[in-house]
C-alpha cells in the first residue's frame, strides 16, 4: 500500500487496512485459545486491572452486565476467580484472580505467543521481523491515544454533510 502524503483519504484507507489486518490477526491467534473469549477476557482484565466488579468488567468489555456475570459465574465455579464483598459497597462483589486463574491465563498467553511466534519465524525473514519489531512502538502509541480518549470515535452527526 502506498502511504504517501495524500491527505485524509490515504490516512483513512491506511486506518481501515490496519483495523482489518489487526482484527484478522487477533481472531486467528484466538484460535489457539482453549477457553471462550469472554472468560479469557475476564481473566485478562483482572490480571491487568486488579480486583474489579462485574459492572467494571462489563463496561471495559463493552458487553451487558448479564453477559459479564455469566462468564464470571463460570470462572468462579472453576476456581479461577473468587468473589468477596466490596469494602465500600456491600451490595457489590469484588472479583479477584486466583492463583489457578493466573496459571490458566499464563497458559493461554503462552499458547498464543508460541503459535504466533512459530508463524513469525516461518513466514518472515530477518529484515521483516526487524520491520515488525520497529512497528510495535507505533502501534502501542496509537493504542495509548485511543485508550486515553484523545481520539473519540466519530458520531454520525460528526461526519454528516452539513446543509
PDB file of C-alpha atoms in Angstrom:
ATOM      1  CA  UNK A   1       0.000   0.000   0.000  1.00  0.00           C
ATOM      2  CA  UNK A   2       1.318   3.433  -0.947  1.00  0.00           C
ATOM      3  CA  UNK A   3       1.196   5.611   2.158  1.00  0.00           C
ATOM      4  CA  UNK A   4       2.410   8.867   0.639  1.00  0.00           C
ATOM      5  CA  UNK A   5       1.150  12.273   1.655  1.00  0.00           C
ATOM      6  CA  UNK A   6      -2.266  12.022   0.018  1.00  0.00           C
ATOM      7  CA  UNK A   7      -4.172  13.525   2.922  1.00  0.00           C
ATOM      8  CA  UNK A   8      -7.104  12.289   4.981  1.00  0.00           C
ATOM      9  CA  UNK A   9      -8.330   9.810   2.357  1.00  0.00           C
ATOM     10  CA  UNK A  10      -4.976   7.988   2.415  1.00  0.00           C
ATOM     11  CA  UNK A  11      -4.970   8.107   6.217  1.00  0.00           C
ATOM     12  CA  UNK A  12      -8.482   6.691   6.286  1.00  0.00           C
ATOM     13  CA  UNK A  13      -7.509   3.880   3.870  1.00  0.00           C
ATOM     14  CA  UNK A  14      -4.428   3.072   5.945  1.00  0.00           C
ATOM     15  CA  UNK A  15      -6.525   3.117   9.129  1.00  0.00           C
ATOM     16  CA  UNK A  16      -9.114   0.768   7.622  1.00  0.00           C
ATOM     17  CA  UNK A  17      -6.465  -1.631   6.332  1.00  0.00           C
ATOM     18  CA  UNK A  18      -4.769  -1.572   9.743  1.00  0.00           C
ATOM     19  CA  UNK A  19      -8.087  -2.238  11.511  1.00  0.00           C
ATOM     20  CA  UNK A  20      -8.924  -5.145   9.224  1.00  0.00           C
ATOM     21  CA  UNK A  21      -5.457  -6.689   9.361  1.00  0.00           C
ATOM     22  CA  UNK A  22      -5.132  -6.476  13.136  1.00  0.00           C
ATOM     23  CA  UNK A  23      -8.685  -7.764  13.567  1.00  0.00           C
ATOM     24  CA  UNK A  24      -7.918 -10.788  11.375  1.00  0.00           C
ATOM     25  CA  UNK A  25      -4.660 -11.391  13.270  1.00  0.00           C
ATOM     26  CA  UNK A  26      -6.374 -11.218  16.673  1.00  0.00           C
ATOM     27  CA  UNK A  27      -9.119 -13.625  15.571  1.00  0.00           C
ATOM     28  CA  UNK A  28      -6.546 -16.007  14.093  1.00  0.00           C
ATOM     29  CA  UNK A  29      -4.450 -16.013  17.276  1.00  0.00           C
ATOM     30  CA  UNK A  30      -7.557 -16.620  19.389  1.00  0.00           C
ATOM     31  CA  UNK A  31      -7.975 -19.925  17.561  1.00  0.00           C
ATOM     32  CA  UNK A  32      -5.220 -21.216  19.853  1.00  0.00           C
ATOM     33  CA  UNK A  33      -7.346 -20.487  22.935  1.00  0.00           C
ATOM     34  CA  UNK A  34      -8.830 -23.330  24.905  1.00  0.00           C
ATOM     35  CA  UNK A  35     -11.367 -21.199  26.747  1.00  0.00           C
ATOM     36  CA  UNK A  36     -14.183 -18.965  25.497  1.00  0.00           C
ATOM     37  CA  UNK A  37     -13.099 -15.400  24.649  1.00  0.00           C
ATOM     38  CA  UNK A  38     -15.359 -13.827  27.265  1.00  0.00           C
ATOM     39  CA  UNK A  39     -13.851 -15.889  30.047  1.00  0.00           C
ATOM     40  CA  UNK A  40     -10.293 -15.247  28.864  1.00  0.00           C
ATOM     41  CA  UNK A  41     -11.086 -11.524  28.707  1.00  0.00           C
ATOM     42  CA  UNK A  42     -12.330 -11.512  32.319  1.00  0.00           C
ATOM     43  CA  UNK A  43      -9.117 -13.191  33.489  1.00  0.00           C
ATOM     44  CA  UNK A  44      -7.070 -10.687  31.498  1.00  0.00           C
ATOM     45  CA  UNK A  45      -8.893  -7.682  32.939  1.00  0.00           C
ATOM     46  CA  UNK A  46      -8.455  -8.974  36.475  1.00  0.00           C
ATOM     47  CA  UNK A  47      -4.781  -9.663  35.818  1.00  0.00           C
ATOM     48  CA  UNK A  48      -4.101  -6.215  34.389  1.00  0.00           C
ATOM     49  CA  UNK A  49      -6.527  -4.144  36.470  1.00  0.00           C
ATOM     50  CA  UNK A  50      -6.584  -5.828  39.842  1.00  0.00           C
ATOM     51  CA  UNK A  51      -9.840  -6.572  41.628  1.00  0.00           C
ATOM     52  CA  UNK A  52     -12.910  -5.380  39.703  1.00  0.00           C
ATOM     53  CA  UNK A  53     -16.666  -5.643  39.954  1.00  0.00           C
ATOM     54  CA  UNK A  54     -18.757  -7.413  37.341  1.00  0.00           C
ATOM     55  CA  UNK A  55     -20.026  -3.973  36.253  1.00  0.00           C
ATOM     56  CA  UNK A  56     -16.427  -2.799  35.758  1.00  0.00           C
ATOM     57  CA  UNK A  57     -15.700  -5.816  33.574  1.00  0.00           C
ATOM     58  CA  UNK A  58     -18.897  -5.361  31.561  1.00  0.00           C
ATOM     59  CA  UNK A  59     -18.009  -1.720  30.945  1.00  0.00           C
ATOM     60  CA  UNK A  60     -14.428  -2.491  29.875  1.00  0.00           C
ATOM     61  CA  UNK A  61     -15.557  -5.278  27.551  1.00  0.00           C
ATOM     62  CA  UNK A  62     -18.449  -3.277  26.170  1.00  0.00           C
ATOM     63  CA  UNK A  63     -20.942  -6.031  26.957  1.00  0.00           C
ATOM     64  CA  UNK A  64     -24.072  -6.266  29.086  1.00  0.00           C
ATOM     65  CA  UNK A  65     -23.837  -6.852  32.812  1.00  0.00           C
ATOM     66  CA  UNK A  66     -25.625 -10.183  32.280  1.00  0.00           C
ATOM     67  CA  UNK A  67     -23.035 -11.331  29.732  1.00  0.00           C
ATOM     68  CA  UNK A  68     -20.150 -10.450  32.043  1.00  0.00           C
ATOM     69  CA  UNK A  69     -21.921 -12.064  35.016  1.00  0.00           C
ATOM     70  CA  UNK A  70     -22.342 -15.308  33.059  1.00  0.00           C
ATOM     71  CA  UNK A  71     -18.591 -15.509  32.348  1.00  0.00           C
ATOM     72  CA  UNK A  72     -17.770 -14.590  35.958  1.00  0.00           C
ATOM     73  CA  UNK A  73     -20.090 -17.301  37.286  1.00  0.00           C
ATOM     74  CA  UNK A  74     -18.323 -19.952  35.195  1.00  0.00           C
ATOM     75  CA  UNK A  75     -14.888 -18.734  36.296  1.00  0.00           C
ATOM     76  CA  UNK A  76     -15.885 -18.676  39.966  1.00  0.00           C
ATOM     77  CA  UNK A  77     -17.242 -22.209  39.564  1.00  0.00           C
ATOM     78  CA  UNK A  78     -13.900 -23.324  38.114  1.00  0.00           C
ATOM     79  CA  UNK A  79     -11.961 -21.688  40.947  1.00  0.00           C
ATOM     80  CA  UNK A  80     -10.215 -19.262  38.572  1.00  0.00           C
ATOM     81  CA  UNK A  81     -11.857 -16.189  40.134  1.00  0.00           C
ATOM     82  CA  UNK A  82     -13.038 -15.544  43.666  1.00  0.00           C
ATOM     83  CA  UNK A  83     -15.585 -13.011  44.819  1.00  0.00           C
ATOM     84  CA  UNK A  84     -15.733 -11.109  48.091  1.00  0.00           C
ATOM     85  CA  UNK A  85     -17.915  -8.331  49.420  1.00  0.00           C
ATOM     86  CA  UNK A  86     -16.871  -4.930  48.135  1.00  0.00           C
ATOM     87  CA  UNK A  87     -15.287  -2.980  51.029  1.00  0.00           C
ATOM     88  CA  UNK A  88     -17.121   0.245  50.117  1.00  0.00           C
ATOM     89  CA  UNK A  89     -20.468  -1.174  48.979  1.00  0.00           C
ATOM     90  CA  UNK A  90     -21.685  -4.428  50.465  1.00  0.00           C
ATOM     91  CA  UNK A  91     -24.208  -4.847  47.633  1.00  0.00           C
ATOM     92  CA  UNK A  92     -21.361  -5.384  45.164  1.00  0.00           C
ATOM     93  CA  UNK A  93     -18.846  -8.178  44.804  1.00  0.00           C
ATOM     94  CA  UNK A  94     -15.187  -7.536  44.172  1.00  0.00           C
ATOM     95  CA  UNK A  95     -13.642 -10.151  41.883  1.00  0.00           C
ATOM     96  CA  UNK A  96     -10.079 -11.401  42.318  1.00  0.00           C
ATOM     97  CA  UNK A  97      -7.939 -13.610  40.127  1.00  0.00           C
ATOM     98  CA  UNK A  98      -6.977 -16.781  41.996  1.00  0.00           C
ATOM     99  CA  UNK A  99      -3.567 -18.465  41.635  1.00  0.00           C
ATOM    100  CA  UNK A 100      -5.297 -21.085  39.462  1.00  0.00           C
ATOM    101  CA  UNK A 101      -6.733 -18.266  37.333  1.00  0.00           C
ATOM    102  CA  UNK A 102      -3.278 -16.696  36.954  1.00  0.00           C
ATOM    103  CA  UNK A 103      -1.858 -20.049  35.886  1.00  0.00           C
ATOM    104  CA  UNK A 104      -4.644 -20.653  33.390  1.00  0.00           C
ATOM    105  CA  UNK A 105      -4.236 -17.173  31.910  1.00  0.00           C
ATOM    106  CA  UNK A 106      -0.450 -17.615  31.652  1.00  0.00           C
ATOM    107  CA  UNK A 107      -1.027 -20.942  29.871  1.00  0.00           C
ATOM    108  CA  UNK A 108      -3.398 -19.291  27.369  1.00  0.00           C
ATOM    109  CA  UNK A 109      -0.924 -16.459  26.754  1.00  0.00           C
ATOM    110  CA  UNK A 110       1.982 -18.892  26.276  1.00  0.00           C
ATOM    111  CA  UNK A 111      -0.064 -20.919  23.792  1.00  0.00           C
ATOM    112  CA  UNK A 112      -0.966 -17.814  21.779  1.00  0.00           C
ATOM    113  CA  UNK A 113       2.591 -16.469  21.810  1.00  0.00           C
ATOM    114  CA  UNK A 114       4.092 -19.809  20.789  1.00  0.00           C
ATOM    115  CA  UNK A 115       1.670 -20.204  17.904  1.00  0.00           C
ATOM    116  CA  UNK A 116       2.152 -16.646  16.679  1.00  0.00           C
ATOM    117  CA  UNK A 117       5.914 -16.848  17.231  1.00  0.00           C
ATOM    118  CA  UNK A 118       6.133 -20.008  15.130  1.00  0.00           C
ATOM    119  CA  UNK A 119       4.243 -18.264  12.319  1.00  0.00           C
ATOM    120  CA  UNK A 120       6.529 -15.205  12.544  1.00  0.00           C
ATOM    121  CA  UNK A 121       9.594 -17.464  12.317  1.00  0.00           C
ATOM    122  CA  UNK A 122       8.154 -19.447   9.390  1.00  0.00           C
ATOM    123  CA  UNK A 123       6.779 -16.579   7.310  1.00  0.00           C
ATOM    124  CA  UNK A 124       9.030 -13.573   7.925  1.00  0.00           C
ATOM    125  CA  UNK A 125      12.688 -13.216   7.075  1.00  0.00           C
ATOM    126  CA  UNK A 126      15.043 -11.408   9.460  1.00  0.00           C
ATOM    127  CA  UNK A 127      14.500  -7.996   7.804  1.00  0.00           C
ATOM    128  CA  UNK A 128      10.735  -8.403   8.003  1.00  0.00           C
ATOM    129  CA  UNK A 129      10.968  -9.419  11.669  1.00  0.00           C
ATOM    130  CA  UNK A 130      13.001  -6.250  12.312  1.00  0.00           C
ATOM    131  CA  UNK A 131      10.375  -4.152  10.489  1.00  0.00           C
ATOM    132  CA  UNK A 132       7.625  -5.781  12.543  1.00  0.00           C
ATOM    133  CA  UNK A 133       9.552  -5.107  15.760  1.00  0.00           C
ATOM    134  CA  UNK A 134      10.044  -1.477  14.693  1.00  0.00           C
ATOM    135  CA  UNK A 135       6.278  -1.102  14.132  1.00  0.00           C
ATOM    136  CA  UNK A 136       5.335  -2.269  17.645  1.00  0.00           C
ATOM    137  CA  UNK A 137       6.078   1.062  19.390  1.00  0.00           C
ATOM    138  CA  UNK A 138       3.975   2.843  16.751  1.00  0.00           C
ATOM    139  CA  UNK A 139       1.057   0.505  17.384  1.00  0.00           C
ATOM    140  CA  UNK A 140       1.495   0.990  21.140  1.00  0.00           C
ATOM    141  CA  UNK A 141       1.335   4.794  20.697  1.00  0.00           C
ATOM    142  CA  UNK A 142      -1.822   4.545  18.608  1.00  0.00           C
ATOM    143  CA  UNK A 143      -3.395   2.253  21.190  1.00  0.00           C
ATOM    144  CA  UNK A 144      -2.459   4.563  24.062  1.00  0.00           C
ATOM    145  CA  UNK A 145      -4.000   7.551  22.283  1.00  0.00           C
ATOM    146  CA  UNK A 146      -7.241   5.715  21.592  1.00  0.00           C
ATOM    147  CA  UNK A 147      -7.440   4.388  25.152  1.00  0.00           C
ATOM    148  CA  UNK A 148      -6.732   7.802  26.635  1.00  0.00           C
ATOM    149  CA  UNK A 149      -9.814   9.165  24.913  1.00  0.00           C
ATOM    150  CA  UNK A 150      -7.858  11.775  22.970  1.00  0.00           C
ATOM    151  CA  UNK A 151      -9.304  10.409  19.751  1.00  0.00           C
ATOM    152  CA  UNK A 152     -13.026   9.753  20.093  1.00  0.00           C
ATOM    153  CA  UNK A 153     -14.905   7.598  17.593  1.00  0.00           C
ATOM    154  CA  UNK A 154     -16.820   9.897  15.241  1.00  0.00           C
ATOM    155  CA  UNK A 155     -20.577  10.044  15.603  1.00  0.00           C
ATOM    156  CA  UNK A 156     -22.790  10.058  12.534  1.00  0.00           C
ATOM    157  CA  UNK A 157     -23.532  13.723  13.200  1.00  0.00           C
ATOM    158  CA  UNK A 158     -19.768  14.479  13.069  1.00  0.00           C
ATOM    159  CA  UNK A 159     -19.393  13.050   9.580  1.00  0.00           C
ATOM    160  CA  UNK A 160     -22.734  14.067   8.087  1.00  0.00           C
ATOM    161  CA  UNK A 161     -22.712  16.662   5.367  1.00  0.00           C
ATOM    162  CA  UNK A 162     -23.941  19.969   6.762  1.00  0.00           C
ATOM    163  CA  UNK A 163     -26.607  21.711   4.699  1.00  0.00           C
TER     164      UNK A 163
END
